[in-house]
Tab-separated table of C-alpha atoms in Angstrom:
chain	number	residue	atom	x	y	z
B	224	MET	CA	-49.597	-15.014	13.468
B	225	THR	CA	-49.687	-14.576	9.693
B	226	ASN	CA	-52.790	-15.024	7.591
B	227	THR	CA	-50.896	-15.531	4.353
B	228	PRO	CA	-51.637	-18.870	2.664
B	229	SER	CA	-48.785	-21.314	2.081
B	230	ALA	CA	-47.387	-21.606	-1.457
B	231	PRO	CA	-49.725	-24.429	-2.496
B	232	ASP	CA	-52.719	-22.573	-1.016
B	233	ALA	CA	-51.813	-19.436	-2.897
B	234	ALA	CA	-51.358	-21.276	-6.191
B	235	ASP	CA	-54.692	-23.032	-5.992
B	236	ALA	CA	-56.418	-19.887	-4.776
B	237	ALA	CA	-55.070	-18.003	-7.778
B	238	GLU	CA	-56.194	-20.718	-10.156
B	239	ILE	CA	-59.743	-20.943	-8.830
B	240	SER	CA	-60.052	-17.163	-8.446
B	241	ALA	CA	-59.311	-16.489	-12.087
B	242	PRO	CA	-62.142	-14.652	-13.958
B	243	GLY	CA	-64.954	-17.047	-14.755
B	244	GLU	CA	-63.328	-19.906	-12.844
B	245	ALA	CA	-65.892	-19.941	-10.052
B	246	ALA	CA	-68.617	-20.322	-12.658
B	247	ALA	CA	-66.754	-23.330	-14.022
B	248	LEU	CA	-66.754	-25.048	-10.617
B	249	PRO	CA	-69.154	-27.834	-11.734
B	250	THR	CA	-66.732	-28.734	-14.530
B	251	LEU	CA	-63.840	-28.674	-12.079
B	252	ARG	CA	-65.752	-30.994	-9.729
B	253	ARG	CA	-66.376	-33.492	-12.523
B	254	ARG	CA	-62.743	-33.422	-13.659
B	255	ILE	CA	-61.361	-33.963	-10.168
B	256	GLN	CA	-63.865	-36.735	-9.490
B	257	ALA	CA	-62.860	-38.448	-12.759
B	258	VAL	CA	-59.185	-38.410	-11.704
B	259	LEU	CA	-60.092	-39.750	-8.259
B	260	ILE	CA	-62.211	-42.537	-9.766
B	261	ALA	CA	-59.418	-43.573	-12.146
B	262	SER	CA	-56.822	-43.573	-9.373
B	263	GLN	CA	-59.238	-45.445	-7.100
B	264	ILE	CA	-59.613	-48.187	-9.707
B	265	LEU	CA	-55.833	-48.483	-9.986
B	266	GLY	CA	-55.341	-48.399	-6.220
B	267	GLY	CA	-58.015	-51.047	-5.691
B	268	LEU	CA	-56.440	-53.171	-8.399
B	269	GLY	CA	-52.986	-52.889	-6.849
B	270	ILE	CA	-54.233	-53.934	-3.417
B	271	ALA	CA	-56.416	-56.772	-4.750
B	272	ILE	CA	-53.622	-58.239	-6.888
B	273	GLY	CA	-51.320	-58.617	-3.891
B	274	VAL	CA	-53.874	-59.524	-1.233
B	275	ALA	CA	-55.095	-62.437	-3.346
B	276	LEU	CA	-51.913	-64.420	-2.625
B	277	ALA	CA	-50.458	-62.645	0.418
B	278	ALA	CA	-51.347	-65.425	2.873
B	279	VAL	CA	-50.074	-68.107	0.500
B	280	LEU	CA	-46.786	-66.275	0.044
B	281	ALA	CA	-46.446	-65.833	3.823
B	282	LYS	CA	-46.962	-69.556	4.307
B	283	GLU	CA	-44.314	-70.381	1.689
B	284	VAL	CA	-41.716	-68.051	3.182
B	285	SER	CA	-42.421	-68.826	6.862
B	286	GLY	CA	-42.807	-72.548	6.262
B	287	THR	CA	-45.879	-72.793	8.488
B	288	GLU	CA	-49.578	-72.139	8.075
B	289	ALA	CA	-49.751	-70.803	11.634
B	290	LEU	CA	-47.917	-67.623	10.605
B	291	SER	CA	-49.762	-67.055	7.329
B	292	GLY	CA	-52.477	-65.050	9.110
B	293	LEU	CA	-49.885	-62.395	9.971
B	294	ALA	CA	-50.003	-61.346	6.319
B	295	SER	CA	-53.518	-59.983	6.803
B	296	THR	CA	-52.553	-58.321	10.079
B	297	ALA	CA	-49.583	-56.612	8.421
B	298	THR	CA	-51.652	-55.220	5.549
B	299	VAL	CA	-54.208	-53.821	8.025
B	300	ALA	CA	-51.439	-52.301	10.163
B	301	GLY	CA	-50.087	-50.361	7.180
B	302	PRO	CA	-52.943	-47.883	6.726
B	303	ALA	CA	-53.313	-47.500	10.497
B	304	LEU	CA	-49.654	-46.478	10.832
B	305	LEU	CA	-49.764	-44.089	7.873
B	306	ALA	CA	-53.133	-42.475	8.622
B	307	MET	CA	-51.987	-39.748	11.008
B	308	PRO	CA	-48.764	-38.713	9.189
B	309	LEU	CA	-50.794	-38.643	5.979
B	310	ALA	CA	-53.443	-36.449	7.583
B	311	SER	CA	-50.760	-34.064	8.807
B	312	LEU	CA	-49.240	-33.823	5.339
B	313	MET	CA	-52.592	-33.272	3.625
B	314	GLY	CA	-53.635	-30.747	6.250
B	315	SER	CA	-50.624	-28.574	5.449
B	316	ARG	CA	-49.932	-29.350	1.779
B	317	GLY	CA	-53.189	-30.679	0.309
B	318	ARG	CA	-54.614	-33.954	-0.988
B	319	ARG	CA	-52.292	-34.350	-3.963
B	320	PRO	CA	-48.970	-34.848	-2.103
B	321	GLY	CA	-50.705	-37.064	0.464
B	322	LEU	CA	-52.221	-39.383	-2.129
B	323	VAL	CA	-48.956	-39.538	-4.076
B	324	LEU	CA	-47.014	-40.405	-0.909
B	325	ALA	CA	-49.457	-43.197	-0.010
B	326	TYR	CA	-49.187	-44.775	-3.455
B	327	LEU	CA	-45.374	-44.518	-3.395
B	328	VAL	CA	-45.232	-46.160	0.047
B	329	GLY	CA	-47.453	-48.940	-1.313
B	330	ALA	CA	-45.167	-49.412	-4.313
B	331	LEU	CA	-42.055	-49.501	-2.128
B	332	GLY	CA	-43.733	-51.981	0.199
B	333	ALA	CA	-44.577	-54.251	-2.743
B	334	VAL	CA	-40.922	-54.175	-3.844
B	335	VAL	CA	-39.812	-55.115	-0.310
B	336	VAL	CA	-42.312	-58.010	-0.338
B	337	VAL	CA	-40.726	-59.322	-3.531
B	338	LEU	CA	-37.248	-58.927	-2.034
B	339	GLY	CA	-38.336	-60.781	1.111
B	340	ALA	CA	-39.672	-63.621	-1.025
B	341	VAL	CA	-36.484	-63.811	-3.083
B	342	VAL	CA	-34.147	-63.919	-0.061
B	343	ASP	CA	-36.636	-66.075	1.904
B	344	SER	CA	-36.886	-63.623	4.827
B	345	PHE	CA	-40.200	-63.678	6.675
B	346	PRO	CA	-39.527	-60.495	8.761
B	347	LEU	CA	-38.629	-58.620	5.579
B	348	LEU	CA	-41.765	-59.961	3.929
B	349	LEU	CA	-43.948	-58.723	6.812
B	350	ALA	CA	-42.282	-55.299	6.725
B	351	GLY	CA	-43.033	-55.114	3.023
B	352	LEU	CA	-46.655	-56.114	3.584
B	353	VAL	CA	-47.054	-53.264	6.096
B	354	GLY	CA	-45.847	-50.788	3.464
B	355	PHE	CA	-47.906	-52.472	0.753
B	356	GLY	CA	-51.032	-52.270	2.911
B	357	ALA	CA	-50.337	-48.593	3.526
B	358	GLY	CA	-51.062	-48.049	-0.153
B	359	SER	CA	-54.742	-48.513	0.638
B	360	SER	CA	-54.528	-45.282	2.662
B	361	ALA	CA	-54.760	-43.469	-0.660
B	362	ASN	CA	-58.038	-45.215	-1.454
B	363	LEU	CA	-59.418	-44.272	1.956
B	364	ALA	CA	-58.323	-40.637	1.631
B	365	ALA	CA	-59.736	-40.382	-1.907
B	366	ARG	CA	-63.309	-40.574	-0.611
B	367	PHE	CA	-62.701	-37.435	1.436
B	368	ALA	CA	-60.966	-35.735	-1.485
B	369	ALA	CA	-64.164	-36.316	-3.472
B	370	ALA	CA	-66.120	-34.463	-0.768
B	371	ASP	CA	-63.807	-31.428	-0.669
B	372	LEU	CA	-65.482	-29.560	-3.534
B	373	ALA	CA	-68.852	-31.311	-3.475
B	374	GLU	CA	-71.950	-29.310	-2.634
B	375	PRO	CA	-73.100	-30.080	0.933
B	376	ASP	CA	-76.273	-31.817	-0.264
B	377	ARG	CA	-74.297	-34.011	-2.668
B	378	ARG	CA	-71.366	-35.047	-0.459
B	379	GLY	CA	-72.789	-38.500	0.181
B	380	ARG	CA	-73.037	-39.195	-3.548
B	381	ALA	CA	-69.555	-37.799	-4.226
B	382	ILE	CA	-68.040	-40.054	-1.540
B	383	SER	CA	-70.026	-43.107	-2.614
B	384	THR	CA	-69.087	-42.757	-6.290
B	385	VAL	CA	-65.386	-42.910	-5.442
B	386	VAL	CA	-65.984	-45.822	-3.044
B	387	TRP	CA	-67.901	-47.615	-5.814
B	388	ALA	CA	-64.919	-47.347	-8.176
B	389	THR	CA	-63.027	-49.717	-5.878
B	390	THR	CA	-65.367	-52.471	-7.093
B	391	ILE	CA	-63.665	-52.563	-10.468
B	392	GLY	CA	-60.166	-53.016	-9.091
B	393	ALA	CA	-61.332	-55.439	-6.395
B	394	VAL	CA	-62.956	-57.682	-9.007
B	395	LEU	CA	-60.106	-57.512	-11.520
B	396	GLY	CA	-57.270	-57.979	-9.001
B	397	PRO	CA	-57.688	-61.658	-8.070
B	398	ASN	CA	-58.256	-62.539	-11.735
B	399	VAL	CA	-54.887	-61.162	-12.852
B	400	ALA	CA	-52.932	-62.683	-9.954
B	401	ALA	CA	-52.237	-65.871	-11.936
B	402	PRO	CA	-50.901	-64.074	-15.062
B	403	ALA	CA	-48.829	-61.851	-12.773
B	404	GLY	CA	-47.273	-64.945	-11.203
B	405	GLU	CA	-46.529	-66.468	-14.598
B	406	SER	CA	-44.909	-63.240	-15.815
B	407	VAL	CA	-41.949	-63.581	-13.422
B	408	ALA	CA	-41.062	-67.122	-14.460
B	409	GLY	CA	-37.323	-67.392	-15.073
B	410	LEU	CA	-36.512	-64.204	-13.162
B	411	GLY	CA	-35.726	-65.934	-9.879
B	412	ILE	CA	-38.901	-64.544	-8.281
B	413	PRO	CA	-41.431	-66.966	-6.768
B	414	ALA	CA	-44.692	-67.068	-8.713
B	415	THR	CA	-46.634	-66.087	-5.588
B	416	ALA	CA	-44.571	-62.867	-5.419
B	417	GLY	CA	-45.316	-61.977	-9.045
B	418	PRO	CA	-48.548	-60.144	-8.150
B	419	PHE	CA	-46.554	-57.769	-5.972
B	420	VAL	CA	-44.325	-56.883	-8.926
B	421	TRP	CA	-47.435	-55.867	-10.828
B	422	ALA	CA	-48.876	-54.107	-7.771
B	423	ALA	CA	-45.759	-51.946	-7.505
B	424	GLY	CA	-46.193	-50.891	-11.137
B	425	VAL	CA	-49.888	-50.150	-10.686
B	426	PHE	CA	-49.239	-48.018	-7.596
B	427	LEU	CA	-46.571	-46.062	-9.462
B	428	VAL	CA	-48.964	-45.356	-12.333
B	429	ALA	CA	-51.579	-44.170	-9.839
B	430	ALA	CA	-49.024	-41.889	-8.154
B	431	VAL	CA	-48.003	-40.315	-11.465
B	432	MET	CA	-51.649	-39.866	-12.497
B	433	VAL	CA	-52.532	-38.057	-9.274
B	434	ALA	CA	-49.379	-35.920	-9.362
B	435	LEU	CA	-50.050	-34.759	-12.922
B	436	LEU	CA	-53.832	-34.579	-13.145
B	437	LEU	CA	-55.240	-33.783	-9.686
B	438	ARG	CA	-54.914	-30.048	-10.259
B	439	PRO	CA	-55.912	-27.764	-8.685
B	440	ASP	CA	-55.707	-29.579	-5.386
B	441	PRO	CA	-59.299	-30.164	-4.184
B	442	LEU	CA	-58.647	-29.518	-0.479
B	443	LEU	CA	-56.640	-26.356	-1.004
B	444	THR	CA	-59.118	-25.114	-3.583
B	445	ALA	CA	-61.996	-25.698	-1.172
B	446	ARG	CA	-60.163	-23.641	1.426
B	447	ALA	CA	-59.578	-20.866	-1.101
B	448	LEU	CA	-63.266	-20.827	-2.000
B	449	SER	CA	-64.451	-20.861	1.603
B	450	GLY	CA	-63.615	-17.188	2.144
B	451	ALA	CA	-61.169	-14.983	3.966
B	452	GLU	CA	-62.110	-16.251	7.418
B	453	GLU	CA	-61.201	-19.860	6.609
B	454	ASN	CA	-58.170	-18.893	4.519
B	455	GLY	CA	-56.942	-16.790	7.399
B	456	ALA	CA	-57.121	-19.618	9.897
B	457	ALA	CA	-53.916	-20.138	11.819
B	458	ALA	CA	-51.748	-23.102	10.956
B	459	GLU	CA	-52.603	-24.559	14.349
B	460	GLY	CA	-56.205	-24.856	13.162
B	461	ARG	CA	-55.102	-27.555	10.755
B	462	SER	CA	-53.002	-29.548	13.212
B	463	LEU	CA	-53.882	-33.013	14.452
B	464	ARG	CA	-54.452	-31.567	17.915
B	465	ALA	CA	-56.985	-29.176	16.425
B	466	GLY	CA	-58.629	-32.118	14.669
B	467	MET	CA	-59.027	-33.988	17.948
B	468	ARG	CA	-60.421	-30.860	19.562
B	469	ALA	CA	-62.929	-30.477	16.731
B	470	VAL	CA	-64.182	-34.019	17.344
B	471	ARG	CA	-64.496	-33.429	21.099
B	472	GLU	CA	-66.510	-30.276	20.488
B	473	SER	CA	-68.987	-31.815	18.036
B	474	SER	CA	-71.400	-34.570	19.045
B	475	ARG	CA	-72.136	-35.239	15.370
B	476	ALA	CA	-68.432	-35.663	14.637
B	477	ARG	CA	-68.158	-38.161	17.497
B	478	LEU	CA	-71.133	-40.071	16.114
B	479	ALA	CA	-69.522	-40.100	12.657
B	480	LEU	CA	-66.223	-41.373	14.059
B	481	VAL	CA	-67.939	-44.139	16.034
B	482	THR	CA	-70.075	-45.065	13.008
B	483	VAL	CA	-67.116	-45.542	10.686
B	484	ALA	CA	-65.046	-47.422	13.294
B	485	ALA	CA	-67.858	-49.696	14.536
B	486	SER	CA	-69.136	-50.528	11.039
B	487	HIS	CA	-65.650	-51.367	9.806
B	488	THR	CA	-64.681	-53.386	12.876
B	489	ALA	CA	-67.895	-55.438	12.872
B	490	MET	CA	-67.509	-56.130	9.159
B	491	VAL	CA	-63.827	-57.124	9.297
B	492	SER	CA	-64.272	-59.302	12.392
B	493	ILE	CA	-67.185	-61.319	11.001
B	494	MET	CA	-65.931	-61.481	7.421
B	495	SER	CA	-62.427	-62.626	8.356
B	496	MET	CA	-63.699	-65.747	10.126
B	497	THR	CA	-66.536	-66.651	7.763
B	498	PRO	CA	-64.318	-68.795	5.476
B	499	VAL	CA	-63.280	-70.801	8.545
B	500	ALA	CA	-66.906	-71.269	9.610
B	501	LEU	CA	-67.902	-72.316	6.094
B	502	SER	CA	-65.068	-74.826	5.850
B	503	HIS	CA	-66.146	-76.367	9.167
B	504	HIS	CA	-69.517	-77.054	7.544
B	505	GLY	CA	-68.056	-78.675	4.440
B	506	ALA	CA	-67.826	-75.732	2.049
B	507	GLY	CA	-65.110	-75.925	-0.585
B	508	ILE	CA	-62.819	-73.181	-1.844
B	509	GLN	CA	-65.083	-72.358	-4.786
B	510	LEU	CA	-68.148	-71.846	-2.584
B	511	ILE	CA	-66.172	-69.803	-0.073
B	512	GLY	CA	-64.946	-67.624	-2.946
B	513	LEU	CA	-68.510	-67.050	-4.142
B	514	VAL	CA	-69.662	-66.052	-0.646
B	515	ILE	CA	-66.809	-63.562	-0.261
B	516	SER	CA	-67.446	-62.211	-3.776
B	517	GLY	CA	-71.068	-61.579	-2.830
B	518	HIS	CA	-69.884	-59.827	0.313
B	519	ILE	CA	-67.559	-57.553	-1.704
B	520	ALA	CA	-70.423	-56.760	-4.088
B	521	GLY	CA	-72.516	-55.700	-1.099
B	522	MET	CA	-69.679	-53.497	0.153
B	523	TYR	CA	-68.968	-51.536	-3.009
B	524	ALA	CA	-71.499	-52.068	-5.789
B	525	PHE	CA	-74.388	-50.456	-3.907
B	526	SER	CA	-72.468	-47.557	-2.377
B	527	PRO	CA	-74.021	-45.016	-4.830
B	528	VAL	CA	-77.429	-46.003	-3.438
B	529	MET	CA	-76.177	-45.358	0.088
B	530	GLY	CA	-74.783	-41.989	-0.999
B	531	TRP	CA	-78.090	-40.990	-2.582
B	532	LEU	CA	-80.020	-42.056	0.507
B	533	SER	CA	-77.582	-40.179	2.745
B	534	ASP	CA	-78.130	-36.965	0.789
B	535	ARG	CA	-81.901	-37.340	0.421
B	536	LEU	CA	-82.950	-38.841	3.754
B	537	GLY	CA	-80.140	-37.498	5.937
B	538	ARG	CA	-76.960	-38.912	7.490
B	539	LEU	CA	-78.637	-40.026	10.713
B	540	THR	CA	-81.277	-42.018	8.841
B	541	VAL	CA	-78.657	-43.958	6.893
B	542	ILE	CA	-76.604	-44.513	10.049
B	543	GLY	CA	-79.740	-46.086	11.515
B	544	LEU	CA	-80.039	-48.184	8.355
B	545	ALA	CA	-76.430	-49.304	8.837
B	546	VAL	CA	-77.163	-50.424	12.397
B	547	GLY	CA	-80.188	-52.382	11.165
B	548	LEU	CA	-78.382	-54.029	8.248
B	549	LEU	CA	-75.322	-55.000	10.290
B	550	SER	CA	-77.530	-56.414	13.051
B	551	VAL	CA	-79.541	-58.479	10.556
B	552	ALA	CA	-76.281	-59.677	8.986
B	553	ALA	CA	-74.961	-60.842	12.359
B	554	LEU	CA	-78.244	-62.638	13.056
B	555	LEU	CA	-78.275	-64.388	9.668
B	556	ALA	CA	-74.624	-65.419	9.704
B	557	GLY	CA	-74.526	-66.258	13.397
B	558	THR	CA	-77.492	-68.633	13.226
B	559	ALA	CA	-76.774	-70.113	9.777
B	560	GLY	CA	-74.989	-73.242	10.974
B	561	PRO	CA	-74.657	-75.616	8.004
B	562	SER	CA	-76.888	-73.454	5.760
B	563	HIS	CA	-74.436	-72.021	3.249
B	564	GLY	CA	-77.173	-69.994	1.568
B	565	GLN	CA	-78.050	-68.225	4.823
B	566	THR	CA	-74.375	-67.517	5.473
B	567	ALA	CA	-74.032	-66.038	1.984
B	568	ALA	CA	-77.093	-63.852	2.576
B	569	GLY	CA	-75.668	-62.703	5.889
B	570	LEU	CA	-72.344	-61.757	4.328
B	571	PHE	CA	-74.048	-59.862	1.505
B	572	VAL	CA	-76.120	-57.861	4.009
B	573	LEU	CA	-72.950	-57.331	6.065
B	574	GLY	CA	-71.385	-55.653	3.040
B	575	LEU	CA	-74.454	-53.435	2.578
B	576	GLY	CA	-74.333	-52.403	6.238
B	577	TRP	CA	-70.655	-51.539	5.986
B	578	SER	CA	-71.335	-49.430	2.895
B	579	ALA	CA	-74.163	-47.548	4.615
B	580	GLY	CA	-72.005	-46.887	7.686
B	581	LEU	CA	-68.887	-45.816	5.787
B	582	VAL	CA	-70.654	-43.478	3.353
B	583	SER	CA	-73.012	-41.828	5.833
B	584	GLY	CA	-70.366	-41.628	8.558
B	585	SER	CA	-67.772	-40.101	6.207
B	586	ALA	CA	-70.273	-37.537	4.914
B	587	LEU	CA	-71.409	-36.623	8.444
B	588	LEU	CA	-67.797	-36.256	9.592
B	589	THR	CA	-67.080	-33.846	6.743
B	590	ASP	CA	-70.264	-31.886	7.516
B	591	SER	CA	-69.554	-31.591	11.227
B	592	VAL	CA	-66.116	-30.005	11.497
B	593	PRO	CA	-64.622	-26.701	10.285
B	594	GLN	CA	-62.946	-26.658	6.881
B	595	ALA	CA	-59.498	-26.067	8.389
B	596	ALA	CA	-59.693	-29.146	10.626
B	597	ARG	CA	-61.221	-31.578	8.126
B	598	ALA	CA	-58.058	-33.265	6.892
B	599	ALA	CA	-56.858	-33.893	10.449
B	600	VAL	CA	-60.246	-35.231	11.571
B	601	GLN	CA	-60.521	-37.450	8.497
B	602	GLY	CA	-57.071	-38.856	9.180
B	603	LEU	CA	-58.081	-39.524	12.773
B	604	SER	CA	-61.122	-41.385	11.422
B	605	ASP	CA	-59.020	-43.621	9.188
B	606	PHE	CA	-56.553	-44.292	11.992
B	607	THR	CA	-59.362	-45.210	14.379
B	608	MET	CA	-61.205	-47.485	11.968
B	609	ASN	CA	-58.079	-49.369	10.880
B	610	THR	CA	-56.708	-49.761	14.398
B	611	ALA	CA	-60.059	-50.972	15.708
B	612	ALA	CA	-60.438	-53.370	12.787
B	613	GLY	CA	-56.946	-54.753	13.360
B	614	VAL	CA	-57.739	-55.468	16.993
B	615	GLY	CA	-61.119	-56.877	15.995
B	616	GLY	CA	-59.571	-59.191	13.440
B	617	LEU	CA	-57.150	-60.586	16.007
B	618	ALA	CA	-59.880	-60.990	18.616
B	619	ALA	CA	-62.194	-62.693	16.117
B	620	GLY	CA	-59.941	-65.724	15.835
B	621	LEU	CA	-59.769	-66.109	19.598
B	622	ILE	CA	-63.536	-65.811	19.989
B	623	VAL	CA	-64.222	-68.417	17.315
B	624	ALA	CA	-61.613	-70.776	18.760
B	625	ARG	CA	-63.020	-70.545	22.285
B	626	ALA	CA	-66.740	-69.927	21.784
B	627	GLY	CA	-67.653	-70.369	18.145
B	628	TYR	CA	-68.715	-68.372	15.095
B	629	GLY	CA	-72.180	-67.638	16.477
B	630	TRP	CA	-70.726	-65.858	19.504
B	631	LEU	CA	-68.455	-63.822	17.210
B	632	ASN	CA	-71.523	-62.489	15.414
B	633	LEU	CA	-73.147	-61.641	18.746
B	634	VAL	CA	-70.050	-59.688	19.798
B	635	GLY	CA	-70.061	-57.961	16.394
B	636	ALA	CA	-73.668	-56.903	16.927
B	637	CYS	CA	-72.803	-55.579	20.406
B	638	LEU	CA	-70.180	-53.310	18.843
B	639	LEU	CA	-73.061	-51.453	17.208
B	640	LEU	CA	-74.657	-50.418	20.520
B	641	PRO	CA	-72.601	-47.207	21.041
B	642	MET	CA	-73.250	-46.272	17.410
B	643	ALA	CA	-77.002	-46.805	17.831
B	644	ALA	CA	-77.100	-44.904	21.137
B	645	LEU	CA	-75.285	-41.881	19.699
B	646	ALA	CA	-77.523	-41.913	16.610
B	647	VAL	CA	-80.683	-41.923	18.744
B	648	ARG	CA	-79.255	-39.131	20.890
B	649	GLY	CA	-78.495	-37.152	17.722
B	650	VAL	CA	-82.073	-37.577	16.462
B	651	VAL	CA	-83.501	-36.456	19.797
B	652	ARG	CA	-81.272	-33.403	20.071
B	653	ARG	CA	-81.455	-32.430	16.386
B	654	PRO	CA	-78.335	-30.207	16.559
B	655	ALA	CA	-78.016	-27.394	14.092
């Protein structure tokens, strides 16, 4: 079994090993983080532009409101399907080719969405939405890329800064959807498909930016800096099977995986049905939009605070905070009834809880597994969280239809029990 690094490993190792380069590592960290932030803004913008009108476009093409919800399901399925192949690619070739591939898949998916709208094909539209949604895999992977070269006691802040950058794109996206629709007038493209034309362009710009500027590759550079033992790890050590084994062997990694999956599933399940609950109590579109905007602000705008807390107080403490915030959110939203203000407060706290869980869980996952297995484990995390959220989103509608919005929040709170139990067990054991 050879210990020679692959070509990309060798190139990045040579670059970082140049005289004086190790001393310039802080500058390298800042430069890579700046590229990741810029690409994150573009990626968030591309997703938000299309998602703003995805359900409307699905309704127009399918001819029925009953099928419009499949648009959301398709966009969630995309990152779940791409997560493991992407992890395999990044594990062997680095972050740069993985991020570029994800953005290119998103761009291609957006083009297929436009084609489906033009030829009035609902199956083609759904296929395009799966590919378009897969573009968000790059945004998910970017948070781990930010942690690759971060100092261990600053990983939470590095992850949270990149997560925060999504706020900019998420806020801008819905506001440019209308101009994007108007821009395709006279081209034979429905106005509701116009945002996907723009999304394709934005994803392509992000892909080119990462391909040209994310150098040296952060994951491969981190491996080169980690020493001969890590650089000499067998290729099997970076396989998906090795990633699964690393999770089985680490109780902290299992806690991190459960934290990210449970936080994301509880958030998606409750959030997805809140507009329905609000409308049942007389809320109009404008009020619903304000509530969801507040929720998004809770998700992203305060992530740097969660990163700072995770680094200063510890991952387990912030995981406990996530359990508390998500539980309070479920209580507020589930008992709000006709009180729109209480529902809005619940959704804002729900966003904060998600942020605490995602940032602390992602940092703990990176801390808990060997360098060689990190990309595979991180891909497994993204696959798990997106698959669980997709199932949760589907189940949420059934629960609300049969039992009501209050029961959905109770079920969401129950999802946190394994996360809380593992966190308490981790505190008691205090593993090294």
